[in-house]
Each structure stands twice: as structure tokens, then as C-alpha cells.
XYZ file of C-alpha atoms in Angstrom:
296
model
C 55.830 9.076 186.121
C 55.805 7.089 182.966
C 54.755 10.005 180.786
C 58.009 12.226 182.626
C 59.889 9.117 181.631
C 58.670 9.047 178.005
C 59.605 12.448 177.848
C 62.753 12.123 179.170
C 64.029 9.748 176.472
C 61.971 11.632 173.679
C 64.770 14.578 174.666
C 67.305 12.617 175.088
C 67.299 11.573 171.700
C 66.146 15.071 169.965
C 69.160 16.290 171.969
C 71.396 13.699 170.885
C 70.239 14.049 167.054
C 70.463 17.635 167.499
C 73.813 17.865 168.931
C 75.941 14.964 167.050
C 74.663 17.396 163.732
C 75.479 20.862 164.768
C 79.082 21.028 165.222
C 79.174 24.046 167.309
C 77.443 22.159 169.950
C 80.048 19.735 171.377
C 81.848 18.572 167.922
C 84.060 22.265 167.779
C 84.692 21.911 171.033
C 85.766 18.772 170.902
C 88.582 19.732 168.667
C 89.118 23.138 170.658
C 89.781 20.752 173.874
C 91.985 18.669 172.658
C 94.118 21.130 170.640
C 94.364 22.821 174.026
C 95.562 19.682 175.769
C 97.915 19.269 172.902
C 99.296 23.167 173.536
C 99.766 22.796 177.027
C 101.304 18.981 176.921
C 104.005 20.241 174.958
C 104.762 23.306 176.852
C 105.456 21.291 179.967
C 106.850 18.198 178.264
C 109.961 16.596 179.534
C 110.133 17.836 182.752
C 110.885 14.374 184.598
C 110.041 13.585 187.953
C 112.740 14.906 190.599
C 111.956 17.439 192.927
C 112.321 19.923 191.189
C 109.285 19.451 188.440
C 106.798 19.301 191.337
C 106.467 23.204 190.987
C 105.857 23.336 187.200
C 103.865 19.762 187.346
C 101.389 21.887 189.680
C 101.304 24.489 186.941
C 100.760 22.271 184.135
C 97.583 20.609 186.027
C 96.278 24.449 187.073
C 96.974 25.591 183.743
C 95.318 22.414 182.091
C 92.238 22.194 184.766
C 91.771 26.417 184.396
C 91.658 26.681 181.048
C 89.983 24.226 179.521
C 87.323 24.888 181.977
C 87.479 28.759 180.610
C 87.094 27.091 177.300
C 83.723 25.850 177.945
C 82.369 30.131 176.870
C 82.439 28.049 173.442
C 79.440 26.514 174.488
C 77.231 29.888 175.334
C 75.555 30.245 171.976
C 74.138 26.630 172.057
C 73.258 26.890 176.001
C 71.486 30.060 174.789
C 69.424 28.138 172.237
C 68.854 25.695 174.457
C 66.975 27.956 176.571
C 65.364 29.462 174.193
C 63.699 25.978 172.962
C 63.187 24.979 176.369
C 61.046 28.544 176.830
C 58.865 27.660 173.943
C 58.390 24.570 174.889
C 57.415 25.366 178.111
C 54.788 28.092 176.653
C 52.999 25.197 175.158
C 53.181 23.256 177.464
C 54.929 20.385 176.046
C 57.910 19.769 178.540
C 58.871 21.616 181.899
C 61.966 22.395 183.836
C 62.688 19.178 185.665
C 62.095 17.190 182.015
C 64.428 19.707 180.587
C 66.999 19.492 182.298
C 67.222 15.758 182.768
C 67.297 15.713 179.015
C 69.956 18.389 178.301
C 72.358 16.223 181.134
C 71.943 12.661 179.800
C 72.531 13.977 175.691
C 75.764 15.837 177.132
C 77.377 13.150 178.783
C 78.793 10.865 175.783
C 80.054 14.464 174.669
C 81.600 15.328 177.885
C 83.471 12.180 178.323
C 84.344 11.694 174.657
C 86.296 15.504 175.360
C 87.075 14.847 179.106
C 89.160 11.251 178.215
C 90.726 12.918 174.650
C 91.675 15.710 176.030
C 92.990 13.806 179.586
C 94.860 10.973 177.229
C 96.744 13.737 175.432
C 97.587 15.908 178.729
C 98.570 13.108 181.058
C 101.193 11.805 178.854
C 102.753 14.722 177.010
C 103.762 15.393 180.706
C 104.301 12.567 182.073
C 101.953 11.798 185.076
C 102.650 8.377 186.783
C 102.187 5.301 184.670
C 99.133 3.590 186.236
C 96.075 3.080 184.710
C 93.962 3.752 187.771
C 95.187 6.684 188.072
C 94.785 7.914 184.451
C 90.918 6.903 185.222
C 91.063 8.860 188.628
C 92.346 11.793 186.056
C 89.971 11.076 183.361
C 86.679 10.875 185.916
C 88.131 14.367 187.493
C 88.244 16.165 184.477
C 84.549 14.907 183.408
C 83.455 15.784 186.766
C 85.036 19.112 186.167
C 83.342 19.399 182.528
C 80.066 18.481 184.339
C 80.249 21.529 186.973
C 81.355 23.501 184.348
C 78.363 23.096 182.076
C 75.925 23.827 184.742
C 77.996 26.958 185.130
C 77.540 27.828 182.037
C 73.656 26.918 181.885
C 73.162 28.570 184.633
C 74.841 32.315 182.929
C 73.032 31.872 180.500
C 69.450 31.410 182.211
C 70.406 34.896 184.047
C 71.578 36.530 181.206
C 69.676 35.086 178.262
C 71.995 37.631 176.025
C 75.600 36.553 174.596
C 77.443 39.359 175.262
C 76.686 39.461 178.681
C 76.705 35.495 179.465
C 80.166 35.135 177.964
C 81.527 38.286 180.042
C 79.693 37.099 183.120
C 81.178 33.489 182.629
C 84.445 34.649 182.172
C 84.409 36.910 185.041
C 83.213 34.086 187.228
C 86.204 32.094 186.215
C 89.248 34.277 186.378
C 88.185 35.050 190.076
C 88.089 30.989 190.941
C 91.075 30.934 189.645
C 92.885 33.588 191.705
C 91.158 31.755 194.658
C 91.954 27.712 193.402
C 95.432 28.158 195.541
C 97.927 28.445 192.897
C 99.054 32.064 192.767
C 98.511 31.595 196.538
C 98.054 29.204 198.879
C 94.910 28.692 199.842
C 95.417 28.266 203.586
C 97.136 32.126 203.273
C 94.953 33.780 201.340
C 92.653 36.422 203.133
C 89.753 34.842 204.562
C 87.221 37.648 204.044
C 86.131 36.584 200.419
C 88.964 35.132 199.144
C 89.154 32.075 201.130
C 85.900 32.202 202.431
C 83.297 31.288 200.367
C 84.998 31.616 197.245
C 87.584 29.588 197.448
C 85.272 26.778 198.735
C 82.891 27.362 195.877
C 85.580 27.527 192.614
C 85.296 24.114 191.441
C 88.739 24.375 190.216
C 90.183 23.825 193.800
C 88.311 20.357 194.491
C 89.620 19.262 191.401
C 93.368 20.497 191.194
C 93.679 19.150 194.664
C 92.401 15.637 193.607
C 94.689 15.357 190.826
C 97.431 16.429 192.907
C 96.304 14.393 195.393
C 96.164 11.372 192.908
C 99.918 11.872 191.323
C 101.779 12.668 194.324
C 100.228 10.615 197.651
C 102.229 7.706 198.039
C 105.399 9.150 196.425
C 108.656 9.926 197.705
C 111.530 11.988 196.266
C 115.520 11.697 197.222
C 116.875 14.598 199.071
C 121.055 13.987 198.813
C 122.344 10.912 199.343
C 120.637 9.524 202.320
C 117.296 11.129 203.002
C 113.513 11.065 201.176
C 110.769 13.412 201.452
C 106.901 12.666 200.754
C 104.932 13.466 197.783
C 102.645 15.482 200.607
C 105.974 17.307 201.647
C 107.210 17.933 198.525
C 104.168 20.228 197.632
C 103.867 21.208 201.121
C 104.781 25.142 199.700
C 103.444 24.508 196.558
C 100.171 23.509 196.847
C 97.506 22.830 199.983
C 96.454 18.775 199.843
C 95.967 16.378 202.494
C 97.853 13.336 203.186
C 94.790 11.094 203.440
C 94.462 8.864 200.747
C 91.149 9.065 200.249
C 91.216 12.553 199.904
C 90.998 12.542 196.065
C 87.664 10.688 196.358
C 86.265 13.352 198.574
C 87.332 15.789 196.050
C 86.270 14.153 193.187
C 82.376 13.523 195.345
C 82.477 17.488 195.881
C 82.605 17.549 192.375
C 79.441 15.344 191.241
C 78.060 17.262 194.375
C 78.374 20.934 192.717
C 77.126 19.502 189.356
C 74.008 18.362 190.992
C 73.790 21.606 192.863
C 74.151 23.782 189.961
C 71.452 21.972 188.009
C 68.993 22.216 191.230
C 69.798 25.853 191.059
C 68.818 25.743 187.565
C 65.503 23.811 188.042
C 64.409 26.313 190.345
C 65.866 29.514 188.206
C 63.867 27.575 185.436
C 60.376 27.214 187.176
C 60.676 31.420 188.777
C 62.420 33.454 186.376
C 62.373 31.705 182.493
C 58.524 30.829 182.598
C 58.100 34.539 183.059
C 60.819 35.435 180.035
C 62.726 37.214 183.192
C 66.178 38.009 182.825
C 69.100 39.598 185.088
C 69.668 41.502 181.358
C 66.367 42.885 180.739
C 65.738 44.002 184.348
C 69.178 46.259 183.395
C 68.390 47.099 180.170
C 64.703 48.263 181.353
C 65.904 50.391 184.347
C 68.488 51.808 181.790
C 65.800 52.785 179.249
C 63.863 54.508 181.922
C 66.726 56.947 183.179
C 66.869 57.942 179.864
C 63.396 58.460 179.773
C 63.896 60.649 182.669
């Protein structure tokens, strides 16, 4: 246990060296992020807080949560280099899967939250979320949740493919249909429930989180109807957006998330220990049935 320990940190800190001087690790995207936040901030600036900015203050968060998340392809060529180090490491015996990947997560994190509460800071006030600091943090720990899903996403492509053309279009892919199922261009209690709503919209990552941010702005809120009467936050997206009027909904939401990171990376471990070990890829399988058509 010590020497998986020792290992561990020896990683850790080749990762962290390795990454702070390659910018197109986490330093590009960094800037990419928060440009991004900037972009989208100002598109959906101003838009106060009657009843009638509920609809585009949904869009801003889907567009926000979508693609940034979509952004993350920036981060395919180092993933694949990752894997590649990790496979010749592995050769030689010098580290294995589990070591690996424990490494990888603990150097990303200052990296993910440095981008996760730039690019939040910049978003959440350009368009004017509620003034509480709790719930800037709620924001801020949703969004590196999200990050943290996202990069086991992306780790995972990239163990299948192991090629960049095909990792990026596979990542991509995977992304534009979560976000036709996160319940924004439909909701997600009407969309079909053959594939749409079951499983995928219960595995898109980008539901648990819009929902929790949601969840986070608008539960305990109330907006003036005429002169006399008040509707709920809940109400107020009740055609906009699914959510749930429990207040601790957000934190379920927010668990889910942590939950899919872990489960992505466990996913990984065992991709890691059947398929890289034996320089197997989802790409070369194709490329080797391909080559022997033509051969036929």
C-alpha cells in the first residue's frame, strides 16, 4: 500500500510539472473557458429578473453548462498522450491502471477548479444570478462537478479510440445527443421514452447539472403576477424547464454528479486493465476489418 501511495504522489507531481508547462494541457483551455463565459455573459446580459427572463435565464445556463462542456474536445490531444505514457509505462511495468488514474485525477483538479470558478465568476454575474454567496459556491461546485464528468468523458473516448480524429468526432457526437436529451429543446418529462428519455436522458450529465443550477437560482423565489398575486420560482419554470420543488434537490443533483465522475473513471480502470494493456482499440479493430475487405 505504501509503495501504491509513493507512486501516487510521484504522478501527481510529474503530472503537475508536466501540465502547469505545456499550455495545451489545461493553461489554453483555461483562457478558451473563460473567453467563452465572457461570450455568453454578454449575450444574455441585462435581462433582469421579472418573469419574463426566466425563459432566456434557462438558456443562458443550458447554453453556458452545454458548451463549455463541448469545449472540453480541447483537451483530446493531451488525454491521448496521456494514454500513450500510461501504455508505456505499463509495458515496463512501472505504474498500472488504478496508480494511473489516481494520478491523472488529483494533478487535474487545481486545473479544473481554477477554470470551473473563472469561468463561473464571469458567467454568474454578466447575467445576473441572485446575489448570495452560497449560491455562487453551489454554482461554482456544479460546474467543477460538471468539468470532472466531463474529463472522464473525454478519457474515456480517448482509451476507445486512441486516434484524434475519431476521439474528437466520437466526443462530439456523444455531446450534441445529451444535449437534445438535457430537457431544453424539450421537456424532459415529454420527450419519447424509448431512448430519448430513457437511458439517455438519465445518463447526459448535462441534465443533473442544469437542473441543480436551476434548482439553486429559482427555489425559494417568487415573481408578481398583476397587482395582487405571486407565483413560485418552481411555477415559473414549470413549462420551461423540469425541477423539483424540494430544496434539497440541487444537492442530489450535484451528488449524481461526483457519482458519474467516479463511475466514468471505474469504467476507465477496467477499460485500462482489458483493452490498453493489450494496445486494443475500438479504431484498430475498424481499421483492421477495413483492410481485410480490401484484401478480399
Amino acid at each position: 500500500m505504501a509503495g501504491n501511495a509513493t507512486q501516487v504522489a510521484v504522478l501527481t507531481w510529474r503530472s503537475l510539472l508536466i501540465m502547469s508547462r505545456e499550455w495545451k494541457y489545461y493553461w489554453l483551455r483555461l483562457i478558451l473557458y473563460v473567453f467563452l463565459a465572457l461570450c455568453i455573459g454578454t449575450v444574455f446580459s441585462g435581462l433582469g429578473h421579472s418573469l419574463f427572463s426566466v425563459m432566456r435565464r434557462v438558456a443562458a445556463i443550458f447554453v453556458f453548462v452545454s458548451f463549455t462542456s463541448l469545449l472540453g474536445v480541447a483537451g483530446v490531444p493531451s488525454q491521448l498522450k496521456e494514454i500513450k505514457i500510461y501504455t508505456y509505462e505499463e509495458s515496463n511495468q512501472h505504474s498500472g491502471a488504478f496508480v494511473f488514474l489516481l494520478g491523472q485525477l488529483f494533478a487535474s483538479i487545481p486545473f479544473l477548479f481554477l477554470i470551473s470558478i473563472s469561468s463561473s465568476l464571469v458567467f454568474y454575474f454578466l447575467i445576473g444570478l441572485r446575489d448570495e454567496f452560497s449560491l455562487l459556491m453551489y454554482f461554482v461546485l456544479n460546474f467543477f462537478a460538471c468539468l470532472l464528468v466531463n474529463e472522464g468523458l473525454l478519457l474515456l473516448v480517448a482509451s476507445i479510440c486512441q486516434n484524434i480524429f475519431w476521439s474528437i468526432l466520437s466526443f462530439v457526437s456523444i455531446h450534441v445527443i445529451m444535449m437534445l436529451s438535457a430537457g431544453f429543446f424539450r421537456i424532459r418529462s415529454a420527450l419519447p421514452r424509448p431512448a430519448w428519455m430513457y437511458p439517455i436522458s438519465y445518463i447526459a450529465f448535462h441534465t443533473y447539472s442544469i437542473q441543480g443550477l436551476l434548482e439553486n437560482e429559482y427555489i425559494g423565489t417568487s415573481f408578481a403576477v398583476g397587482q395582487v398575486r405571486t407565483i413560485s420560482g418552481y411555477e415559473a419554470l414549470g413549462n420551461v424547464y423540469d425541477i423539483s420543488d424540494d430544496s434539497n434537490s440541487k444537492w442530489k443533483n450535484l451528488l449524481v454528479l461526483f457519482v458519474m465522475a467516479v463511475a466514468y473513471k471505474v469504467v476507465i480502470f477496467i477499460l485500462l486493465k482489458c483493452c490498453i494493456r493489450k494496445n486494443h482499440s475500438v479504431h484498430k479493430l475498424f481499421r483492421c476489418n477495413q483492410n481485410r475487405k480490401d484484401y478480399k
